[in-house]
Amino acid sequence: MDFTPSEEQLAARGLAARIFGDLSTHERLTAAGTGTDAELWKELCAAGLPAAVEDIGLLGLVLLLEEQGRTTAQVPFAATCVYGLLAVAEHGTPEQCERLLPGLRDGTALATGAFPARGRVHIAEDGALYGAVPWVPWLRDATHVLVADTDLALWIVEASAPGAEARAAGVTVEPVETTAPWSAGRLVLDGVRGERLGNGPEAYAAVLATARTAFAGLQAGVCAGSLARAVHHTVTREQFGRPLSTNQGVLLRAADAHMDTEAIRVTAYEAAWRHDARRACEAQALTAAWWASEAGKRVVHAGQHLHGGTGADLDHPVHRHFLWGRQLDAYLGCGSEVLEELGLLLAGRAQGDAS
């Protein structure tokens, strides 16, 4: 295994770090509220970063999402790349790729996914989709939604802004506020006809593994940003005439958070590398998801606690890391859920080897 980024991946990460660092400021995030920073998204698309993901692979995307997570930039980068660009590029027909990818590359089309499948969407005998998903991240911005039916077949559904037009088309988007500002919405499908993508359960499993890897990378960035803020606070804040960082308890807590962040990062890198190398990566994606959930939760709690009373201020930047970290802890399966999946997967492999 070699996780050393290529020149293209390093260049893309450097560009992403500059754009996110310059534009995803505390003031802009405050002004955006719970919505998307449209100007930042336009800047990222103008720089060609979404389009570059097809060339730099999932590992490159993980590197870009780390930079987004450091600043908790409110753009649908992960969702559009995972449920749109990569899903269509890897599982779409040549006609679908030719028709859908250009808009996803330049940002005129936005994608999200109603993942993981919870058996809430079913297909009728006439081929129409029915059901409701309580919340879907970035749904209020999306032009396309990737959904899975009860048989785990993937369908691309066209979405539009909330309102009468969407209801007339058989798709209702109802705004939903979550603990993280991800422009989420409730998706209701009432007889809409979707566009089939891929070959059923295999395509669903592949997209879910990709999503878990990508969002683990995002969590690594969220944790790194939270820890960086905690380090700055404890180094500059004094108590009893000396910096807080000189206290052994603070040092140990920060060290544990650093090790947890590195564990999230390296497991996400391994899963992404295996994906790009066309090797089996389902177990590695589950491992990365478990670390992102369990360790991510510990890191953002530590970051908030190390800020003392300041960490309880809802307007402080570190609180945004806390909200994102807790949302990513549960998204695509919390730690106990993915651990159960991983156990069943490994047990199934062991049984197969024994037979």
PDB file of N, CA and C in Angstrom, residues 58 82-83 87 90-91 115-117 146-149 151-154 197-213 275 279-286 332 341 345:
ATOM      1  N   LEU A  58     -10.895   8.411  -5.710  1.00  0.00           N
ATOM      2  CA  LEU A  58     -11.505   8.543  -4.388  1.00  0.00           C
ATOM      3  C   LEU A  58     -10.491   9.022  -3.355  1.00  0.00           C
ATOM      4  N   VAL A  82     -19.918  11.916  -4.669  1.00  0.00           N
ATOM      5  CA  VAL A  82     -20.165  10.506  -4.375  1.00  0.00           C
ATOM      6  C   VAL A  82     -21.418   9.998  -5.071  1.00  0.00           C
ATOM      7  N   TYR A  83     -22.525  10.703  -4.887  1.00  0.00           N
ATOM      8  CA  TYR A  83     -23.809  10.232  -5.410  1.00  0.00           C
ATOM      9  C   TYR A  83     -24.064  10.671  -6.845  1.00  0.00           C
ATOM     10  N   ALA A  87     -20.723   7.942  -8.893  1.00  0.00           N
ATOM     11  CA  ALA A  87     -21.758   6.924  -9.093  1.00  0.00           C
ATOM     12  C   ALA A  87     -22.090   6.755 -10.569  1.00  0.00           C
ATOM     13  N   GLU A  90     -18.973   5.358 -12.639  1.00  0.00           N
ATOM     14  CA  GLU A  90     -18.624   3.959 -12.395  1.00  0.00           C
ATOM     15  C   GLU A  90     -19.754   2.990 -12.729  1.00  0.00           C
ATOM     16  N   HIS A  91     -21.012   3.448 -12.673  1.00  0.00           N
ATOM     17  CA  HIS A  91     -22.135   2.517 -12.843  1.00  0.00           C
ATOM     18  C   HIS A  91     -23.104   2.923 -13.954  1.00  0.00           C
ATOM     19  N   PHE A 115     -29.288   7.810   1.326  1.00  0.00           N
ATOM     20  CA  PHE A 115     -28.511   6.663   1.802  1.00  0.00           C
ATOM     21  C   PHE A 115     -28.358   6.746   3.319  1.00  0.00           C
ATOM     22  N   PRO A 116     -28.197   5.582   3.976  1.00  0.00           N
ATOM     23  CA  PRO A 116     -28.336   4.224   3.435  1.00  0.00           C
ATOM     24  C   PRO A 116     -29.798   3.857   3.242  1.00  0.00           C
ATOM     25  N   ALA A 117     -30.051   2.811   2.471  1.00  0.00           N
ATOM     26  CA  ALA A 117     -31.419   2.370   2.219  1.00  0.00           C
ATOM     27  C   ALA A 117     -32.018   1.819   3.501  1.00  0.00           C
ATOM     28  N   LEU A 146     -30.138  10.215  -5.713  1.00  0.00           N
ATOM     29  CA  LEU A 146     -29.929   8.780  -5.914  1.00  0.00           C
ATOM     30  C   LEU A 146     -30.628   8.040  -4.777  1.00  0.00           C
ATOM     31  N   VAL A 147     -31.606   7.197  -5.141  1.00  0.00           N
ATOM     32  CA  VAL A 147     -32.361   6.454  -4.137  1.00  0.00           C
ATOM     33  C   VAL A 147     -32.278   4.965  -4.441  1.00  0.00           C
ATOM     34  N   ALA A 148     -32.444   4.167  -3.392  1.00  0.00           N
ATOM     35  CA  ALA A 148     -32.450   2.707  -3.535  1.00  0.00           C
ATOM     36  C   ALA A 148     -33.810   2.185  -3.106  1.00  0.00           C
ATOM     37  N   ASP A 149     -34.382   1.267  -3.895  1.00  0.00           N
ATOM     38  CA  ASP A 149     -35.670   0.688  -3.522  1.00  0.00           C
ATOM     39  C   ASP A 149     -35.455  -0.474  -2.561  1.00  0.00           C
ATOM     40  N   ASP A 151     -35.397  -3.531  -3.040  1.00  0.00           N
ATOM     41  CA  ASP A 151     -34.539  -4.579  -3.603  1.00  0.00           C
ATOM     42  C   ASP A 151     -33.112  -4.087  -3.819  1.00  0.00           C
ATOM     43  N   LEU A 152     -32.823  -2.864  -3.335  1.00  0.00           N
ATOM     44  CA  LEU A 152     -31.497  -2.237  -3.442  1.00  0.00           C
ATOM     45  C   LEU A 152     -31.102  -1.938  -4.877  1.00  0.00           C
ATOM     46  N   ALA A 153     -32.083  -1.740  -5.731  1.00  0.00           N
ATOM     47  CA  ALA A 153     -31.809  -1.218  -7.067  1.00  0.00           C
ATOM     48  C   ALA A 153     -31.694   0.302  -6.976  1.00  0.00           C
ATOM     49  N   LEU A 154     -30.747   0.882  -7.706  1.00  0.00           N
ATOM     50  CA  LEU A 154     -30.517   2.321  -7.658  1.00  0.00           C
ATOM     51  C   LEU A 154     -31.324   3.041  -8.729  1.00  0.00           C
ATOM     52  N   LEU A 197     -29.889   2.976 -12.441  1.00  0.00           N
ATOM     53  CA  LEU A 197     -28.438   3.120 -12.490  1.00  0.00           C
ATOM     54  C   LEU A 197     -27.790   1.845 -11.972  1.00  0.00           C
ATOM     55  N   GLY A 198     -26.923   1.255 -12.779  1.00  0.00           N
ATOM     56  CA  GLY A 198     -26.155   0.103 -12.324  1.00  0.00           C
ATOM     57  C   GLY A 198     -26.935  -1.194 -12.297  1.00  0.00           C
ATOM     58  N   ASN A 199     -26.343  -2.177 -11.614  1.00  0.00           N
ATOM     59  CA  ASN A 199     -26.880  -3.540 -11.651  1.00  0.00           C
ATOM     60  C   ASN A 199     -27.405  -3.999 -10.298  1.00  0.00           C
ATOM     61  N   GLY A 200     -28.188  -3.158  -9.649  1.00  0.00           N
ATOM     62  CA  GLY A 200     -28.880  -3.574  -8.445  1.00  0.00           C
ATOM     63  C   GLY A 200     -28.025  -3.559  -7.198  1.00  0.00           C
ATOM     64  N   PRO A 201     -28.142  -4.591  -6.341  1.00  0.00           N
ATOM     65  CA  PRO A 201     -27.466  -4.600  -5.046  1.00  0.00           C
ATOM     66  C   PRO A 201     -25.958  -4.377  -5.118  1.00  0.00           C
ATOM     67  N   GLU A 202     -25.303  -4.866  -6.163  1.00  0.00           N
ATOM     68  CA  GLU A 202     -23.851  -4.674  -6.269  1.00  0.00           C
ATOM     69  C   GLU A 202     -23.504  -3.191  -6.425  1.00  0.00           C
ATOM     70  N   ALA A 203     -24.267  -2.494  -7.248  1.00  0.00           N
ATOM     71  CA  ALA A 203     -24.021  -1.064  -7.432  1.00  0.00           C
ATOM     72  C   ALA A 203     -24.331  -0.309  -6.147  1.00  0.00           C
ATOM     73  N   TYR A 204     -25.412  -0.685  -5.468  1.00  0.00           N
ATOM     74  CA  TYR A 204     -25.751  -0.030  -4.196  1.00  0.00           C
ATOM     75  C   TYR A 204     -24.642  -0.209  -3.187  1.00  0.00           C
ATOM     76  N   ALA A 205     -24.142  -1.435  -3.031  1.00  0.00           N
ATOM     77  CA  ALA A 205     -23.080  -1.706  -2.061  1.00  0.00           C
ATOM     78  C   ALA A 205     -21.826  -0.913  -2.398  1.00  0.00           C
ATOM     79  N   ALA A 206     -21.507  -0.799  -3.686  1.00  0.00           N
ATOM     80  CA  ALA A 206     -20.309  -0.066  -4.100  1.00  0.00           C
ATOM     81  C   ALA A 206     -20.449   1.425  -3.798  1.00  0.00           C
ATOM     82  N   VAL A 207     -21.620   2.003  -4.092  1.00  0.00           N
ATOM     83  CA  VAL A 207     -21.828   3.424  -3.825  1.00  0.00           C
ATOM     84  C   VAL A 207     -21.816   3.693  -2.325  1.00  0.00           C
ATOM     85  N   LEU A 208     -22.424   2.803  -1.542  1.00  0.00           N
ATOM     86  CA  LEU A 208     -22.434   2.983  -0.092  1.00  0.00           C
ATOM     87  C   LEU A 208     -21.017   2.927   0.479  1.00  0.00           C
ATOM     88  N   ALA A 209     -20.200   1.996  -0.003  1.00  0.00           N
ATOM     89  CA  ALA A 209     -18.815   1.915   0.456  1.00  0.00           C
ATOM     90  C   ALA A 209     -18.041   3.174   0.083  1.00  0.00           C
ATOM     91  N   THR A 210     -18.271   3.681  -1.125  1.00  0.00           N
ATOM     92  CA  THR A 210     -17.621   4.919  -1.550  1.00  0.00           C
ATOM     93  C   THR A 210     -18.044   6.082  -0.669  1.00  0.00           C
ATOM     94  N   ALA A 211     -19.345   6.153  -0.374  1.00  0.00           N
ATOM     95  CA  ALA A 211     -19.858   7.240   0.460  1.00  0.00           C
ATOM     96  C   ALA A 211     -19.265   7.177   1.859  1.00  0.00           C
ATOM     97  N   ARG A 212     -19.200   5.986   2.421  1.00  0.00           N
ATOM     98  CA  ARG A 212     -18.647   5.856   3.772  1.00  0.00           C
ATOM     99  C   ARG A 212     -17.182   6.271   3.810  1.00  0.00           C
ATOM    100  N   THR A 213     -16.442   5.935   2.792  1.00  0.00           N
ATOM    101  CA  THR A 213     -15.035   6.325   2.729  1.00  0.00           C
ATOM    102  C   THR A 213     -14.886   7.838   2.598  1.00  0.00           C
ATOM    103  N   HIS A 275     -10.076   1.185  -3.267  1.00  0.00           N
ATOM    104  CA  HIS A 275     -11.116   1.471  -4.263  1.00  0.00           C
ATOM    105  C   HIS A 275     -10.481   1.870  -5.588  1.00  0.00           C
ATOM    106  N   ARG A 279      -9.509  -2.959  -5.859  1.00  0.00           N
ATOM    107  CA  ARG A 279      -9.449  -4.084  -4.954  1.00  0.00           C
ATOM    108  C   ARG A 279     -10.682  -4.079  -4.056  1.00  0.00           C
ATOM    109  N   ALA A 280     -10.986  -5.222  -3.458  1.00  0.00           N
ATOM    110  CA  ALA A 280     -12.113  -5.301  -2.539  1.00  0.00           C
ATOM    111  C   ALA A 280     -11.904  -4.302  -1.400  1.00  0.00           C
ATOM    112  N   CYS A 281     -12.917  -3.495  -1.115  1.00  0.00           N
ATOM    113  CA  CYS A 281     -12.733  -2.450  -0.108  1.00  0.00           C
ATOM    114  C   CYS A 281     -13.931  -2.300   0.820  1.00  0.00           C
ATOM    115  N   GLU A 282     -14.889  -3.223   0.759  1.00  0.00           N
ATOM    116  CA  GLU A 282     -16.081  -3.086   1.597  1.00  0.00           C
ATOM    117  C   GLU A 282     -15.714  -3.123   3.076  1.00  0.00           C
ATOM    118  N   ALA A 283     -14.871  -4.085   3.475  1.00  0.00           N
ATOM    119  CA  ALA A 283     -14.475  -4.182   4.883  1.00  0.00           C
ATOM    120  C   ALA A 283     -13.696  -2.945   5.311  1.00  0.00           C
ATOM    121  N   GLN A 284     -12.835  -2.436   4.438  1.00  0.00           N
ATOM    122  CA  GLN A 284     -12.046  -1.251   4.775  1.00  0.00           C
ATOM    123  C   GLN A 284     -12.933  -0.015   4.890  1.00  0.00           C
ATOM    124  N   ALA A 285     -13.965   0.074   4.034  1.00  0.00           N
ATOM    125  CA  ALA A 285     -14.892   1.202   4.126  1.00  0.00           C
ATOM    126  C   ALA A 285     -15.668   1.162   5.438  1.00  0.00           C
ATOM    127  N   LEU A 286     -16.074  -0.034   5.858  1.00  0.00           N
ATOM    128  CA  LEU A 286     -16.761  -0.183   7.139  1.00  0.00           C
ATOM    129  C   LEU A 286     -15.827   0.172   8.299  1.00  0.00           C
ATOM    130  N   LEU A 332     -24.900   7.474   7.632  1.00  0.00           N
ATOM    131  CA  LEU A 332     -24.506   6.232   6.963  1.00  0.00           C
ATOM    132  C   LEU A 332     -24.270   5.081   7.940  1.00  0.00           C
ATOM    133  N   GLU A 341     -22.277  -4.756  10.818  1.00  0.00           N
ATOM    134  CA  GLU A 341     -22.119  -5.078   9.397  1.00  0.00           C
ATOM    135  C   GLU A 341     -20.746  -5.695   9.126  1.00  0.00           C
ATOM    136  N   LEU A 345     -19.918  -9.416   7.756  1.00  0.00           N
ATOM    137  CA  LEU A 345     -19.131  -9.571   6.536  1.00  0.00           C
ATOM    138  C   LEU A 345     -17.956 -10.506   6.777  1.00  0.00           C
TER     139      LEU A 345
END
